[in-house]
């Protein structure tokens, strides 16, 4: 934001200093804080904190209202992208939705990157074949994007549909950037917005934004309790940037996430995605991938605003993801 903290009503230089010391460096950081959190760190009353937060929200232009009919108009535009797997698509109510963040989490080798690659291919197909006629932007934090894998999957689709698809053309519609650290990763969402505007003007609208993986840099850079609040604020900003991208371009946003062991789990699955409540609350759909026999993977829909929980089995093959 261009606005300085000091410009918020009720924030003098001393309070601004305290806020900054506590890690609330920007209007956005203040806007998403809770009154009690802000009151404690900046040593101000809770009602003052609430007023500052409200002012920050207005200044940051978040938390605005719109009427239901406007929301409905936008919802009508929601597209569904096929995963290429019948059961999986059915579980998702037709496919991966645009204007939403879909989080894929699971252990190493569970198929998150494979699914991301497959979606980058499928989204380029026409609607008749479950695609969205779209191009793709990938923010690659682990250097796991493989054009050769895309080519294999395009070949797979050619055979599946009996069409002649050119892998080269598919690769030309995938725009990949390496993210070297979490700040860079956040900046790349802004670059992605510029690029998506250009591509839209060129008649190649971006319908899929992938971040693979979402948390790797954040986890590596923010170690220890003291830095956690700082990390969560940045992550929150990042997640909202992604959500905004999805809304703005009517695009699917797909992020991959790692898991960690849950030490206090006495029963059930002892793993959970990292990123805490910020990721948990911002991701619209959460999918848990796990390995099964051979090339099979089990995908569980863990969280969705409008669909029941469920499981689907897919296979990761050389030709791509299949039933
Ligand atoms: P992660 O969840 O860590 O991102 P990946 O999506 O990279 O995991 O999945 C890796 C797995 O995908 C490999 O262990 C292998 O089983 C499968 N896989 C990768 N490439 C191919 C391929 N060309 N043909 C068949 N299976 C593949
Ligand atoms: Mg991966």
PDB file of C-alpha atoms in Angstrom, residues 113 116 136-145 174-193 195 208-218 238 241-242 245 253-256:
ATOM      1  CA  UNK A 113       3.154 -31.920  -8.947  1.00  0.00           C
ATOM      2  CA  UNK A 116      -0.537 -29.676 -11.352  1.00  0.00           C
ATOM      3  CA  UNK A 136      -1.318 -21.171 -17.593  1.00  0.00           C
ATOM      4  CA  UNK A 137       1.020 -19.411 -15.189  1.00  0.00           C
ATOM      5  CA  UNK A 138       3.199 -21.516 -12.893  1.00  0.00           C
ATOM      6  CA  UNK A 139       5.155 -20.202  -9.931  1.00  0.00           C
ATOM      7  CA  UNK A 140       7.691 -22.948  -9.336  1.00  0.00           C
ATOM      8  CA  UNK A 141       9.459 -22.831  -5.978  1.00  0.00           C
ATOM      9  CA  UNK A 142      11.064 -26.274  -5.990  1.00  0.00           C
ATOM     10  CA  UNK A 143      12.268 -26.458  -9.583  1.00  0.00           C
ATOM     11  CA  UNK A 144      10.006 -29.397 -10.351  1.00  0.00           C
ATOM     12  CA  UNK A 145       8.337 -28.136 -13.531  1.00  0.00           C
ATOM     13  CA  UNK A 174       2.555 -22.345 -20.059  1.00  0.00           C
ATOM     14  CA  UNK A 175       4.416 -19.436 -18.461  1.00  0.00           C
ATOM     15  CA  UNK A 176       6.782 -20.574 -15.741  1.00  0.00           C
ATOM     16  CA  UNK A 177       8.771 -18.532 -13.245  1.00  0.00           C
ATOM     17  CA  UNK A 178      11.085 -19.806 -10.532  1.00  0.00           C
ATOM     18  CA  UNK A 179      10.547 -18.174  -7.140  1.00  0.00           C
ATOM     19  CA  UNK A 180      13.785 -17.824  -5.226  1.00  0.00           C
ATOM     20  CA  UNK A 181      12.373 -16.820  -1.853  1.00  0.00           C
ATOM     21  CA  UNK A 182       9.032 -15.947  -0.274  1.00  0.00           C
ATOM     22  CA  UNK A 183       9.254 -12.244  -1.113  1.00  0.00           C
ATOM     23  CA  UNK A 184       9.964 -13.098  -4.707  1.00  0.00           C
ATOM     24  CA  UNK A 185       7.066 -15.543  -4.662  1.00  0.00           C
ATOM     25  CA  UNK A 186       4.686 -12.794  -3.526  1.00  0.00           C
ATOM     26  CA  UNK A 187       6.054 -10.383  -6.139  1.00  0.00           C
ATOM     27  CA  UNK A 188       5.541 -12.965  -8.849  1.00  0.00           C
ATOM     28  CA  UNK A 189       1.786 -12.869  -8.235  1.00  0.00           C
ATOM     29  CA  UNK A 190       1.927  -9.181  -9.162  1.00  0.00           C
ATOM     30  CA  UNK A 191       3.950  -9.973 -12.293  1.00  0.00           C
ATOM     31  CA  UNK A 192       1.452 -12.730 -13.031  1.00  0.00           C
ATOM     32  CA  UNK A 193      -1.327 -10.142 -12.942  1.00  0.00           C
ATOM     33  CA  UNK A 195       1.174 -10.977 -17.693  1.00  0.00           C
ATOM     34  CA  UNK A 208      -4.987 -21.498 -14.274  1.00  0.00           C
ATOM     35  CA  UNK A 209      -2.424 -20.174 -11.819  1.00  0.00           C
ATOM     36  CA  UNK A 210      -0.291 -22.773 -10.054  1.00  0.00           C
ATOM     37  CA  UNK A 211       1.956 -22.263  -7.035  1.00  0.00           C
ATOM     38  CA  UNK A 212       4.053 -25.397  -6.508  1.00  0.00           C
ATOM     39  CA  UNK A 213       4.857 -25.359  -3.650  1.00  0.00           C
ATOM     40  CA  UNK A 214       3.128 -22.716  -1.571  1.00  0.00           C
ATOM     41  CA  UNK A 215       4.931 -23.156   1.740  1.00  0.00           C
ATOM     42  CA  UNK A 216       8.455 -24.384   0.977  1.00  0.00           C
ATOM     43  CA  UNK A 217      10.125 -20.958   1.119  1.00  0.00           C
ATOM     44  CA  UNK A 218       7.993 -19.690   3.978  1.00  0.00           C
ATOM     45  CA  UNK A 238       0.045 -13.856  -0.465  1.00  0.00           C
ATOM     46  CA  UNK A 241      -3.223 -11.929  -3.736  1.00  0.00           C
ATOM     47  CA  UNK A 242      -3.894 -15.378  -5.172  1.00  0.00           C
ATOM     48  CA  UNK A 245      -6.071 -13.216  -9.155  1.00  0.00           C
ATOM     49  CA  UNK A 253      -5.774 -21.156  -8.519  1.00  0.00           C
ATOM     50  CA  UNK A 254      -4.051 -24.376  -7.520  1.00  0.00           C
ATOM     51  CA  UNK A 255      -1.482 -24.475  -4.742  1.00  0.00           C
ATOM     52  CA  UNK A 256       0.444 -27.459  -3.461  1.00  0.00           C
TER      53      UNK A 256
END
